[in-house]
Coordinates of N, CA and C in Angstrom, one line a residue:
M1 N -190.5 55.2 -11.0 CA -190.6 53.5 -11.4 C -192.3 53.4 -10.4
D2 N -192.6 53.6 -9.1 CA -193.5 53.6 -8.4 C -194.6 54.1 -8.7
F3 N -194.1 55.3 -9.9 CA -196.2 55.9 -10.3 C -196.3 55.0 -11.8
L4 N -195.1 55.0 -12.3 CA -195.5 54.4 -13.8 C -196.3 52.8 -13.2
K5 N -195.8 52.1 -11.9 CA -196.4 51.0 -11.4 C -197.4 51.0 -11.2
N6 N -198.2 52.1 -10.2 CA -199.8 52.1 -10.5 C -200.6 53.6 -11.0
W7 N -200.4 53.6 -12.1 CA -200.5 54.9 -12.4 C -202.4 54.7 -12.7
R8 N -202.6 52.9 -13.1 CA -204.0 52.8 -13.4 C -204.4 53.0 -12.3
L9 N -204.7 52.4 -11.2 CA -204.9 53.1 -9.1 C -204.8 53.6 -9.3
K10 N -204.3 55.1 -9.0 CA -203.9 55.9 -9.1 C -205.4 57.5 -9.4
L11 N -205.1 56.9 -11.4 CA -205.5 57.1 -12.3 C -207.7 57.2 -11.4
R12 N -207.6 55.7 -11.2 CA -209.2 55.2 -11.1 C -209.8 55.9 -9.7
Y13 N -208.3 55.9 -8.4 CA -209.1 56.6 -7.5 C -209.2 58.3 -7.4
G14 N -209.0 58.6 -8.4 CA -208.3 60.1 -8.6 C -207.5 60.8 -8.1
K15 N -206.6 59.7 -7.8 CA -205.5 60.5 -7.4 C -204.4 60.8 -8.2
L16 N -204.7 60.4 -9.8 CA -203.9 61.0 -11.0 C -205.4 62.0 -11.2
K17 N -204.9 62.3 -11.6 CA -205.3 63.6 -12.3 C -205.3 64.0 -13.7
T18 N -206.4 64.4 -14.7 CA -205.3 64.6 -15.7 C -207.2 65.3 -16.4
A19 N -207.1 66.2 -17.4 CA -207.9 66.8 -18.2 C -208.0 66.1 -19.5
F20 N -208.1 64.9 -19.7 CA -207.8 63.9 -21.1 C -209.0 62.8 -20.9
R21 N -209.8 61.9 -21.5 CA -210.3 61.5 -21.7 C -209.3 60.5 -22.4
H22 N -209.5 58.8 -22.4 CA -209.1 57.7 -23.2 C -210.1 57.4 -24.7
F23 N -209.5 57.6 -25.6 CA -210.2 56.4 -26.4 C -209.6 55.9 -27.4
A24 N -210.2 54.9 -28.1 CA -209.6 54.2 -29.1 C -210.3 54.3 -30.7
V25 N -209.7 55.3 -31.5 CA -209.7 55.5 -32.8 C -209.4 54.1 -34.3
I26 N -210.8 54.1 -34.4 CA -210.4 53.7 -35.9 C -211.5 54.2 -37.6
A27 N -210.2 54.5 -38.0 CA -210.4 55.2 -39.5 C -210.5 54.2 -40.8
D28 N -211.1 54.3 -41.3 CA -211.9 54.0 -42.7 C -211.2 55.0 -44.2
G29 N -210.4 54.1 -44.6 CA -209.7 55.2 -45.6 C -208.5 53.9 -46.7
E30 N -207.8 54.8 -47.4 CA -207.2 54.6 -48.4 C -205.4 54.7 -47.7
V31 N -204.4 53.8 -48.4 CA -203.1 54.0 -48.3 C -202.6 55.1 -49.0
V32 N -202.3 56.6 -48.9 CA -201.9 56.7 -50.4 C -200.2 57.4 -50.3
T33 N -199.4 56.5 -48.8 CA -197.8 56.4 -49.6 C -197.5 55.9 -48.8
S34 N -197.0 54.4 -49.5 CA -196.6 53.6 -48.9 C -195.4 52.9 -47.8
N35 N -195.4 53.7 -46.6 CA -194.4 53.3 -45.5 C -193.9 52.5 -44.9
V36 N -192.6 52.2 -44.8 CA -192.1 50.7 -44.9 C -192.0 50.7 -43.3
D37 N -192.2 51.7 -42.4 CA -192.4 51.9 -41.1 C -193.6 50.4 -40.5
F38 N -194.5 51.1 -41.4 CA -195.7 50.7 -41.1 C -196.0 49.0 -42.0
G39 N -195.6 49.0 -42.9 CA -195.4 47.6 -43.9 C -196.9 48.0 -45.4
T40 N -196.6 49.2 -45.0 CA -198.0 49.7 -46.2 C -198.0 49.6 -47.1
T41 N -198.9 49.5 -48.9 CA -198.4 49.9 -49.6 C -199.4 51.2 -50.2
A42 N -198.8 51.9 -51.0 CA -199.6 53.2 -51.8 C -200.8 52.4 -52.4
G43 N -202.5 52.8 -52.1 CA -203.5 52.5 -53.2 C -204.4 51.3 -53.1
S44 N -203.5 50.7 -51.1 CA -204.6 49.5 -51.3 C -205.6 50.5 -49.5
A45 N -206.5 49.8 -50.0 CA -208.0 50.1 -48.3 C -207.3 49.5 -47.0
A46 N -207.5 50.3 -46.3 CA -206.8 50.0 -44.9 C -207.9 50.6 -43.4
F47 N -207.7 50.0 -42.7 CA -208.4 50.5 -41.1 C -206.9 51.2 -40.2
F48 N -207.1 52.4 -40.0 CA -206.4 53.0 -39.1 C -206.8 53.1 -38.0
S49 N -205.7 52.5 -37.2 CA -206.4 52.4 -35.8 C -205.0 53.2 -35.1
M50 N -205.9 53.9 -33.5 CA -204.7 54.3 -32.3 C -205.5 53.9 -31.1
Q51 N -204.6 55.1 -30.0 CA -205.0 54.6 -28.9 C -204.5 56.1 -28.5
A52 N -205.5 56.8 -28.2 CA -205.6 58.2 -27.8 C -205.9 59.4 -26.4
W53 N -204.9 59.9 -26.0 CA -205.5 60.4 -24.7 C -205.6 62.1 -25.5
A54 N -207.4 62.5 -25.3 CA -207.0 63.7 -25.5 C -209.0 64.4 -24.7
I55 N -208.6 65.5 -25.0 CA -209.7 66.1 -24.6 C -211.4 65.8 -24.9
D56 N -211.6 65.4 -26.0 CA -212.8 65.0 -26.1 C -212.6 64.1 -27.7
S57 N -213.9 63.6 -28.1 CA -213.9 62.4 -29.3 C -213.7 63.5 -30.1
E58 N -214.0 65.0 -30.8 CA -213.8 65.2 -31.5 C -212.3 65.5 -32.2
Q59 N -211.7 65.9 -30.6 CA -210.3 66.5 -30.4 C -209.1 64.6 -30.9
A60 N -209.8 63.8 -30.5 CA -209.3 62.7 -30.9 C -209.6 61.6 -32.9
T61 N -211.0 62.4 -33.2 CA -210.8 62.1 -34.6 C -210.3 62.8 -35.1
D62 N -209.7 64.6 -34.4 CA -208.5 65.1 -35.6 C -207.3 64.2 -35.4
M63 N -207.3 64.2 -34.6 CA -205.7 63.2 -34.3 C -205.7 62.3 -34.9
V64 N -206.5 61.4 -35.5 CA -206.2 60.3 -36.0 C -206.4 60.3 -37.6
V65 N -207.2 62.1 -37.9 CA -206.9 62.3 -39.5 C -205.7 62.7 -39.7
T66 N -205.0 63.7 -38.7 CA -203.8 64.8 -38.4 C -202.1 63.3 -38.9
I67 N -202.6 62.4 -38.0 CA -201.7 61.5 -37.7 C -202.0 60.0 -39.0
G68 N -202.8 60.3 -39.3 CA -202.7 59.3 -40.4 C -202.4 59.9 -41.8
R69 N -202.2 61.3 -41.7 CA -202.4 61.9 -43.0 C -200.4 62.0 -42.9
D70 N -199.7 61.5 -42.1 CA -198.1 62.4 -41.6 C -197.6 60.9 -42.3
V71 N -198.3 59.5 -41.6 CA -197.7 58.3 -41.9 C -198.3 57.7 -43.5
G72 N -199.2 58.3 -43.9 CA -199.0 58.2 -45.4 C -201.1 57.9 -45.5
F73 N -201.8 58.4 -44.6 CA -202.8 57.4 -44.6 C -203.7 58.6 -44.6
E74 N -204.7 58.6 -45.6 CA -206.0 59.2 -45.9 C -207.4 58.8 -45.4
A75 N -208.0 58.9 -44.7 CA -209.5 58.6 -44.0 C -209.8 59.5 -45.0
S76 N -210.9 58.8 -45.2 CA -212.3 59.1 -46.8 C -213.5 58.1 -46.3
G77 N -213.3 57.6 -44.7 CA -214.3 56.4 -44.8 C -214.7 57.3 -43.7
R78 N -215.6 56.1 -42.8 CA -216.2 56.4 -41.4 C -214.7 56.5 -40.4
V79 N -215.3 57.2 -38.9 CA -214.2 57.1 -37.7 C -214.4 56.7 -36.8
Y80 N -214.5 56.0 -36.1 CA -215.4 55.2 -35.3 C -214.4 55.1 -33.6
V81 N -215.2 56.3 -32.9 CA -214.4 56.2 -31.9 C -215.1 55.7 -30.8
Y82 N -214.8 56.0 -29.8 CA -215.0 54.4 -28.2 C -214.0 55.0 -27.2
S83 N -214.5 55.1 -26.2 CA -214.1 55.3 -25.2 C -213.7 53.8 -24.2
T84 N -212.7 53.8 -24.0 CA -211.6 52.9 -23.7 C -210.9 53.1 -22.3
E85 N -210.3 51.9 -22.0 CA -209.2 51.7 -20.7 C -207.9 52.4 -21.2
P86 N -207.3 52.7 -20.4 CA -206.0 53.7 -21.0 C -204.5 51.8 -20.9
Q87 N -204.1 51.7 -21.8 CA -203.5 50.9 -21.5 C -201.6 51.9 -21.2
Q88 N -201.9 53.1 -21.4 CA -200.2 54.1 -21.1 C -201.0 54.8 -20.6
P89 N -199.8 55.9 -19.2 CA -200.7 56.7 -18.7 C -200.7 58.2 -19.2
P90 N -201.3 59.2 -18.8 CA -201.9 60.1 -19.5 C -200.5 60.7 -18.8
G91 N -200.4 61.6 -20.4 CA -198.7 62.7 -20.3 C -199.7 64.4 -19.3
Q92 N -198.7 65.1 -20.0 CA -198.9 66.6 -20.4 C -200.2 66.8 -21.0
N93 N -199.7 66.6 -22.3 CA -200.5 67.1 -23.4 C -201.4 65.9 -24.4
P94 N -202.4 66.1 -25.0 CA -203.1 65.3 -25.9 C -201.9 64.4 -26.2
Y95 N -202.0 62.8 -26.7 CA -201.0 62.1 -27.8 C -201.8 60.9 -28.3
A96 N -201.0 59.9 -28.7 CA -201.6 59.2 -29.3 C -200.2 58.2 -29.5
Y97 N -200.5 56.3 -28.9 CA -199.6 55.8 -29.4 C -200.3 54.3 -30.0
G98 N -200.1 53.4 -29.8 CA -199.9 51.9 -30.9 C -201.3 52.1 -32.2
L99 N -200.4 53.1 -32.7 CA -200.5 53.0 -34.1 C -200.9 51.8 -35.0
N100 N -201.8 51.6 -36.1 CA -201.4 50.4 -36.1 C -202.4 50.2 -37.8
F101 N -202.1 49.7 -38.7 CA -202.4 49.9 -40.0 C -203.7 47.9 -40.4
N102 N -204.3 48.2 -40.5 CA -204.4 46.6 -41.5 C -205.7 47.2 -43.2
Q103 N -204.5 46.5 -43.8 CA -205.3 46.6 -44.7 C -205.8 45.4 -45.1
Y104 N -207.3 46.1 -46.2 CA -207.7 45.1 -46.7 C -208.7 45.4 -48.5
L105 N -208.8 44.2 -49.2 CA -209.3 44.2 -50.7 C -210.7 44.9 -49.9
R106 N -211.1 46.1 -51.3 CA -212.5 46.3 -51.5 C -213.6 45.7 -52.8

């Protein structure tokens, strides 16, 4: 519990080491399969976003495309990758969290 409480400080001051960097990733595309868990409807345009711990921006981009496919989203537009402050601590492996959809009309 102490680790979870202080992980940001430990990461900032080098006491917690990780091979990963933190990113926010936003992909433009289309919902190809409705997903009840995310409240999405097939055929609608959407932005799919997530937070990711990844080795580099290329891996973060691959993650948004792959995870997007798994939840019924096809990244067919631009993918935006930003280096950001984490909301969750790094793990032993790359991972994503905070998956979110924003549907819109084209």
